[in-house]
Short mmCIF file of C-alpha atoms in Angstrom, two decimals:
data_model
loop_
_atom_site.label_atom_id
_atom_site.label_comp_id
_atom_site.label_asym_id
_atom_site.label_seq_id
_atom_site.Cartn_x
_atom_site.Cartn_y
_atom_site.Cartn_z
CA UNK J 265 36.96 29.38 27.63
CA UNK J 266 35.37 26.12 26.83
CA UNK J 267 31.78 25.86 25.57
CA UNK J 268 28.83 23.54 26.60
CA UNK J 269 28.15 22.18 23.79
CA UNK J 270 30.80 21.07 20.85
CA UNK J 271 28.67 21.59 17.67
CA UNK J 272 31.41 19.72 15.97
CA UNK J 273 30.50 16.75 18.03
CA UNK J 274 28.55 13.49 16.44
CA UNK J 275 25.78 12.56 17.64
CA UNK J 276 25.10 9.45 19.70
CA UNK J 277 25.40 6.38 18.48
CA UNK J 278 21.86 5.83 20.15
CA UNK J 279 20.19 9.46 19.65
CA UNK J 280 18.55 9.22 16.46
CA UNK J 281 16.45 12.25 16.80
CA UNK J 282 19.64 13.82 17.60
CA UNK J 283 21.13 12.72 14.08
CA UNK J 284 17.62 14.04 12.18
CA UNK J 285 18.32 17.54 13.68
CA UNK J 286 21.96 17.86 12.81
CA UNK J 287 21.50 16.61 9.19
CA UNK J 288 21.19 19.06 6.58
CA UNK J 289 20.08 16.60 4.18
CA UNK J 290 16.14 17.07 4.37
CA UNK J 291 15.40 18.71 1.36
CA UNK J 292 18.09 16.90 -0.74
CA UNK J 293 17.19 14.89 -3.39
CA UNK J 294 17.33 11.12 -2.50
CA UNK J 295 17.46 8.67 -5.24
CA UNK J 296 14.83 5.88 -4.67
CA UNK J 297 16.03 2.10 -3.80
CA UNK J 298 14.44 -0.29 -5.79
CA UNK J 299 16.49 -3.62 -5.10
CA UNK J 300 14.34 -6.62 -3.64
CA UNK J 301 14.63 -5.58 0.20
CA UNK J 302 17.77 -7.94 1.67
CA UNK J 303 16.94 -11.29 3.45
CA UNK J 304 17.48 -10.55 7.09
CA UNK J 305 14.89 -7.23 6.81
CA UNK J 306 12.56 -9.20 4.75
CA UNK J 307 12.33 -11.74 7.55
CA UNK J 308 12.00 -9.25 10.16
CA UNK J 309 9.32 -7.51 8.30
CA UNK J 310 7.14 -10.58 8.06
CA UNK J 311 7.69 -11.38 11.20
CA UNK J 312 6.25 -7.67 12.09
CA UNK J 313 3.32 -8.21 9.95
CA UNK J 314 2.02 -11.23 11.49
CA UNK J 315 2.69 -10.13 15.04
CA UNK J 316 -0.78 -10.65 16.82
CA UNK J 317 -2.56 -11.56 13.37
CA UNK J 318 -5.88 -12.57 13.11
CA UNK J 319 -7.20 -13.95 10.36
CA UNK J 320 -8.83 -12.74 7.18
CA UNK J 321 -12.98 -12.79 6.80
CA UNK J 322 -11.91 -12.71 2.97
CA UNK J 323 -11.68 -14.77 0.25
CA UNK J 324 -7.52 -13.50 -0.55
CA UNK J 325 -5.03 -16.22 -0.02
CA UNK J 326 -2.37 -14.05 0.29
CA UNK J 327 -3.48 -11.58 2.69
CA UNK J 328 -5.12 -14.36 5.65
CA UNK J 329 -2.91 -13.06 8.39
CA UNK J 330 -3.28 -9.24 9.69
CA UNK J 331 -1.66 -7.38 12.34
CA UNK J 332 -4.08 -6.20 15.00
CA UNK J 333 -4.88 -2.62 15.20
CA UNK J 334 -7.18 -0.26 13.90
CA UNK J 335 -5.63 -0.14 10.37
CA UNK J 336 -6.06 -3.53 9.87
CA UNK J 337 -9.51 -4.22 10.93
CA UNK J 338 -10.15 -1.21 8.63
CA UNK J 339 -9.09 -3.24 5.97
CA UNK J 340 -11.04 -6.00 6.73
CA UNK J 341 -13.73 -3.99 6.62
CA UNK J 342 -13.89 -3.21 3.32
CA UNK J 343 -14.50 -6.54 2.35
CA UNK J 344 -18.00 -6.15 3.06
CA UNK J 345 -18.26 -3.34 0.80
CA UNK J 346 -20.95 -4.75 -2.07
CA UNK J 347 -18.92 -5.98 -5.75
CA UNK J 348 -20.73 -2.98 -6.80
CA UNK J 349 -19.25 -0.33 -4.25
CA UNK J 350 -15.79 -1.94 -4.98
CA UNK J 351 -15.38 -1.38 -8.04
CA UNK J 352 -16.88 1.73 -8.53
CA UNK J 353 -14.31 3.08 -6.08
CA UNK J 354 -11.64 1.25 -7.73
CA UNK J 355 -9.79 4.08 -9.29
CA UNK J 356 -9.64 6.14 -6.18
CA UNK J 357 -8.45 2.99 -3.84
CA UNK J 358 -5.75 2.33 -6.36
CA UNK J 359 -4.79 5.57 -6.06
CA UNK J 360 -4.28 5.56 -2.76
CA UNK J 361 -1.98 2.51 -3.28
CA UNK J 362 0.07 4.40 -5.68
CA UNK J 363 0.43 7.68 -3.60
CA UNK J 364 2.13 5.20 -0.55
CA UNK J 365 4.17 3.10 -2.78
CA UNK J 366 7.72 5.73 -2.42
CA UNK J 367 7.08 5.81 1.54
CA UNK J 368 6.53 1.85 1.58
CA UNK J 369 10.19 2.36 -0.06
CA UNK J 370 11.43 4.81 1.98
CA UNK J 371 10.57 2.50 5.23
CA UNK J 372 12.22 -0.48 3.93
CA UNK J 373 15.53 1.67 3.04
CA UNK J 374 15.46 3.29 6.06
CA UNK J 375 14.90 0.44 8.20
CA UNK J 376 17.91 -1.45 5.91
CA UNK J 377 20.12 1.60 7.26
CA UNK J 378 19.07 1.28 10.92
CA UNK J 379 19.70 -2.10 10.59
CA UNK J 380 23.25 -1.79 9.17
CA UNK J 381 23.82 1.31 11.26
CA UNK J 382 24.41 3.46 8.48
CA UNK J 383 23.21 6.49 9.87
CA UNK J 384 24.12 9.10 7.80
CA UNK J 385 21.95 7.02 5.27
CA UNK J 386 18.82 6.65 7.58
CA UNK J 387 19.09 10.63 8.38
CA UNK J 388 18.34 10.88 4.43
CA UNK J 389 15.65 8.17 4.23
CA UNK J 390 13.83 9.19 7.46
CA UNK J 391 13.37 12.79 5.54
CA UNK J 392 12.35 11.30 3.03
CA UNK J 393 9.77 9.27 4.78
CA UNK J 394 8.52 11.92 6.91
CA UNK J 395 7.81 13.84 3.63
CA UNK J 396 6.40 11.30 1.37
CA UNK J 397 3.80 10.04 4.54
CA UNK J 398 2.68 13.64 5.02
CA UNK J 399 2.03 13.93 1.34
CA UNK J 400 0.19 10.83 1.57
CA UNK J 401 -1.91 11.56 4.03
CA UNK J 402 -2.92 14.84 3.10
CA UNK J 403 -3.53 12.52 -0.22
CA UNK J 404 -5.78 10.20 1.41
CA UNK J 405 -7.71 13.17 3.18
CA UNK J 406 -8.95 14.63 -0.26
CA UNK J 407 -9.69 11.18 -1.86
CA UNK J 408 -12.14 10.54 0.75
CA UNK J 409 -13.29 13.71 0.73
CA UNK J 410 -17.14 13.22 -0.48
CA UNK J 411 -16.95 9.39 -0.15
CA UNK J 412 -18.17 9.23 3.50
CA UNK J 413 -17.32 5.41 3.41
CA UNK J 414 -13.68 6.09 3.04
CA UNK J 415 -13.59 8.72 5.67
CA UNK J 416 -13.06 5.50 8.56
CA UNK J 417 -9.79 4.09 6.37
CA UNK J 418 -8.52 7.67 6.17
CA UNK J 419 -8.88 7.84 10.05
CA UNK J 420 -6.97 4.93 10.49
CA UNK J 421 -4.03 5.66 8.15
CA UNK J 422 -3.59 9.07 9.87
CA UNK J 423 -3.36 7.11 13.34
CA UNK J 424 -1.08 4.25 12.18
CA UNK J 425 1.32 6.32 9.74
CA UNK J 426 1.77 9.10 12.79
CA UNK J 427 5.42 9.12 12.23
CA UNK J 428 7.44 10.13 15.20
CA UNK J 429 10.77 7.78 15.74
CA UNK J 430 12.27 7.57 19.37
CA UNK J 431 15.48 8.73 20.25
CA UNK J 432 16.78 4.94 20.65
CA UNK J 433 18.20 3.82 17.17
CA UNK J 434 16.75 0.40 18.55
CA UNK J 435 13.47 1.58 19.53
CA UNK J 436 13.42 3.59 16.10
CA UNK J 437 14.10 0.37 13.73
CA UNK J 438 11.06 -1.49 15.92
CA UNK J 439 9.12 1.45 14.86
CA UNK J 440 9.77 1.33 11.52
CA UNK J 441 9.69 -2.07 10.85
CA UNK J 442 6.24 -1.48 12.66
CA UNK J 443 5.56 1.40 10.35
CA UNK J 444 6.91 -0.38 7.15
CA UNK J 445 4.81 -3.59 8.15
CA UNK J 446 1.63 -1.85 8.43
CA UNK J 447 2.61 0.41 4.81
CA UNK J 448 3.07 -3.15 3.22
CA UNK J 449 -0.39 -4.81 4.47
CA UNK J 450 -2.43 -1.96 3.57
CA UNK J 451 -0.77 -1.80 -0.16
CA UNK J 452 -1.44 -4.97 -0.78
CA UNK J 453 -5.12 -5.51 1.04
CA UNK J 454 -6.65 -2.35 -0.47
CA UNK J 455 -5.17 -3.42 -4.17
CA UNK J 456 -6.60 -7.11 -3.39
CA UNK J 457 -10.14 -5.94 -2.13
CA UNK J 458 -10.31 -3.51 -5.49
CA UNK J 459 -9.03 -6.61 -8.07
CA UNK J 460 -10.80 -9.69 -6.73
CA UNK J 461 -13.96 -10.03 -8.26
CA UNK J 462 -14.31 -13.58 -8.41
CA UNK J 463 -18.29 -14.71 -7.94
CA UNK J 464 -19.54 -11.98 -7.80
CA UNK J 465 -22.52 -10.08 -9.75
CA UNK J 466 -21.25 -6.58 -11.47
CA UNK J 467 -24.59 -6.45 -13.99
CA UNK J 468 -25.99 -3.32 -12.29
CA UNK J 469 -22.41 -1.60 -11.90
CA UNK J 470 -21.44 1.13 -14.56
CA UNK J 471 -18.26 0.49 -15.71
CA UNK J 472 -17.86 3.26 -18.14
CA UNK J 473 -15.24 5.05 -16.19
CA UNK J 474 -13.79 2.50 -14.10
CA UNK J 475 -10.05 1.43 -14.42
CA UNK J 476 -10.67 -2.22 -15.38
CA UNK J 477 -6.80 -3.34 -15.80
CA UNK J 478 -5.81 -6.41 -12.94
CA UNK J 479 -9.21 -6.99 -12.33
CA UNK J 480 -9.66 -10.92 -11.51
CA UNK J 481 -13.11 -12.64 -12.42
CA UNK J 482 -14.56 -16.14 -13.47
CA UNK J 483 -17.05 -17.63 -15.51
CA UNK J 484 -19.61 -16.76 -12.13
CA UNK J 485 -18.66 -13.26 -12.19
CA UNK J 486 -21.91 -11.39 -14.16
CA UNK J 487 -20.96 -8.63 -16.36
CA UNK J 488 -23.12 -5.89 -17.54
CA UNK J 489 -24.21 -7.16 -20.84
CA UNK J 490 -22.55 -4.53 -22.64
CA UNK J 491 -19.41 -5.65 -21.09
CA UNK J 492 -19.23 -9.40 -20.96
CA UNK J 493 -17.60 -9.55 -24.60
CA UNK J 494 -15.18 -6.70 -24.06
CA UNK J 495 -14.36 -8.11 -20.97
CA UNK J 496 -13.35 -11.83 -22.41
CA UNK J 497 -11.60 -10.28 -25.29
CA UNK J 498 -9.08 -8.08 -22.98
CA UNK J 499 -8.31 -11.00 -20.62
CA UNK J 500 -5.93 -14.16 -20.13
CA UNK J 501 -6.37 -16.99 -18.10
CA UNK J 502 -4.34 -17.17 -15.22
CA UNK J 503 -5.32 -20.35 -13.10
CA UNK J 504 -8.18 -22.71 -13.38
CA UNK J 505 -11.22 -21.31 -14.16
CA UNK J 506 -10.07 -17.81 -13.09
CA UNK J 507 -9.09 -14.79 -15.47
CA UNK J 508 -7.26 -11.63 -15.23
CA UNK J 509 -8.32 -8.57 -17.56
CA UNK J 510 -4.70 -7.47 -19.09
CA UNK J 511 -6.15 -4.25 -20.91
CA UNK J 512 -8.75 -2.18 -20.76
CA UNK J 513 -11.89 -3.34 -22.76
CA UNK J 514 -12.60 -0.75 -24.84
CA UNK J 515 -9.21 -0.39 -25.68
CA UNK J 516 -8.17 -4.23 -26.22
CA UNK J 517 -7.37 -6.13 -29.04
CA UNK J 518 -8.89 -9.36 -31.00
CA UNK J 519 -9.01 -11.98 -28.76
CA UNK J 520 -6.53 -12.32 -26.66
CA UNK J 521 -7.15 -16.36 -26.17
CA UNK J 522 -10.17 -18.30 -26.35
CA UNK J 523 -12.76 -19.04 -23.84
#
C-alpha cells in the first residue's frame, strides 16, 4: 500500500514555506553572523533601499534617499520633532535601534542563504527572524507606550516588519531584501534624527538623564549653561567646526582636546 504523502520527501526547491514547516530547527540556538554582508547582497540591498526614494526634508547626508511607504515617511517625520523633544526621547529611540539590530542581522543572513540557496541555512535564519521581529515589536509597543508621539512610528513598524514570506524562494528573497532594506533605513534614520544636533538650541532641555554619548553639535548648538563645559570637555572634533561627545559629561575626563 503506498501512501499520499512521503514524509521522507524534501521539500521543493521553490516551497519555502514548505521547508519552514518541516524544519525542526526553530527553537535551536543560531549563532549570530557578524561578517560585513558579501558584495552581491550588499548591492542588491541598496538597490532595495532606494527603490522609489524620495528625498530627505533633513539635514543627514547619509540618509537623503528613502524608500516610499509608510515607514519611511514616518521617519521623516520625526525630523520635525523640536531639538528639545529629540533629545529628551533619545534614550528610548536608541533603544529601539538596539532591540532591531539581531533581526537587521538575521535578514541579511537569511537573505545571503536565499541567495546562495542554502536552504537548510535560511530555514534557521527565517526562525530566527520571525522571533527576534516579534520581540521587537512587542518592544516597540511598550516604548511608546505613554509617549503618544511615538505611537504613529510604532504603527508603521508593525505594518512594514509584518513578516510573512511566500512560498516562492524567489518571491521570498524579494521580500526580504524588502524587509532587510526597510530594517536598515529605519536603524540608521532613527539613530541619525536622535545624534544630530547641529544648530540647534538645547538651553531649555534637561539633560540630567539623557544618554549624551554620539551626540553631534557645533559651536551654534546652545547648551544649558550647566552643561556647555561638561559638554566640551567629553568631546572630540570630528570635521570642521563640528564635534562629537565621546563620553558622557559627567563622567568624562580633563579635556579631551582644546576648543
Amino acid at each position: 500500500m503506498t501512501t499520499a504523502h512521503d514524509e521522507t520527501a524534501a521539500p521543493a526547491p521553490d516551497d519555502f514555506e514548505a521547508l519552514l514547516d518541516a524544519s525542526s530547527l526553530g527553537t535551536e540556538h543560531v549563532c549570530r553572523i557578524r561578517e560585513q554582508i558579501p558584495a552581491r547582497i550588499r548591492e542588491r540591498l541598496h538597490d532595495a533601499m532606494n527603490q522609489h526614494s524620495a528625498p530627505m526634508s533633513s539635514p543627514a547626508s547619509s540618509l537623503d534617499r528613502f524608500r516610499s511607504g509608510s515607514l519611511a515617511d514616518e521617519v521623516r517625520q520625526l525630523w520635525a520633532w523640536s531639538p528639545a523633544l529629540r533629545m529628551e526621547l533619545r534614550s528610548t529611540v536608541l533603544e529601539i535601534v538596539r532591540t532591531f539590530t539581531e533581526a537587521t542581522l538575521d535578514a541579511d543572513a537569511l537573505a545571503e542563504a536565499l541567495d546562495v540557496g542554502q536552504l537548510a541555512g535560511a530555514g534557521r535564519w527565517a526562525h530566527a527572524l520571525r522571533r527576534d521581529l516579534a520581540y521587537g515589536l512587542a518592544r516597540v509597543r511598550a516604548l511608546a507606550h505613554g509617549n503618544h508621539c511615538l505611537e504613529p512610528l510604532m504603527r508603521a513598524m508593525t505594518n512594514s516588519f509584518s513578516y510573512k514570506l511566500p512560498a516562492s524562494t524567489t518571491r521570498a528573497y524579494q521580500e526580504v531584501l524588502r524587509l532587510a532594506a526597510d530594517l536598515h533605513l529605519a536603524h540608521e534614520a532613527l539613530a541619525e534624527i536622535v545624534s544630530d544636533f547641529v544648530d540647534t538650541d538645547l538651553r531649555s532641555t534637561d539633560l540630567e538623564w539623557v544618554p549624551l554619548e554620539g551626540v553631534r553639535w557645533n559651536l551654534a548648538t546652545c547648551w544649558p549653561a550647566t552643561w556647555e563645559e561638561r559638554v566640551r570637555r567629553a568631546s572630540e572634533p570630528e570635521g570642521p567646526g563640528v564635534f562629537v561627545i565621546r563620553a558622557e559629561p559627567e563622567r568624562c575626563l580633563p579635556a579631551l582636546t582644546s576648543m
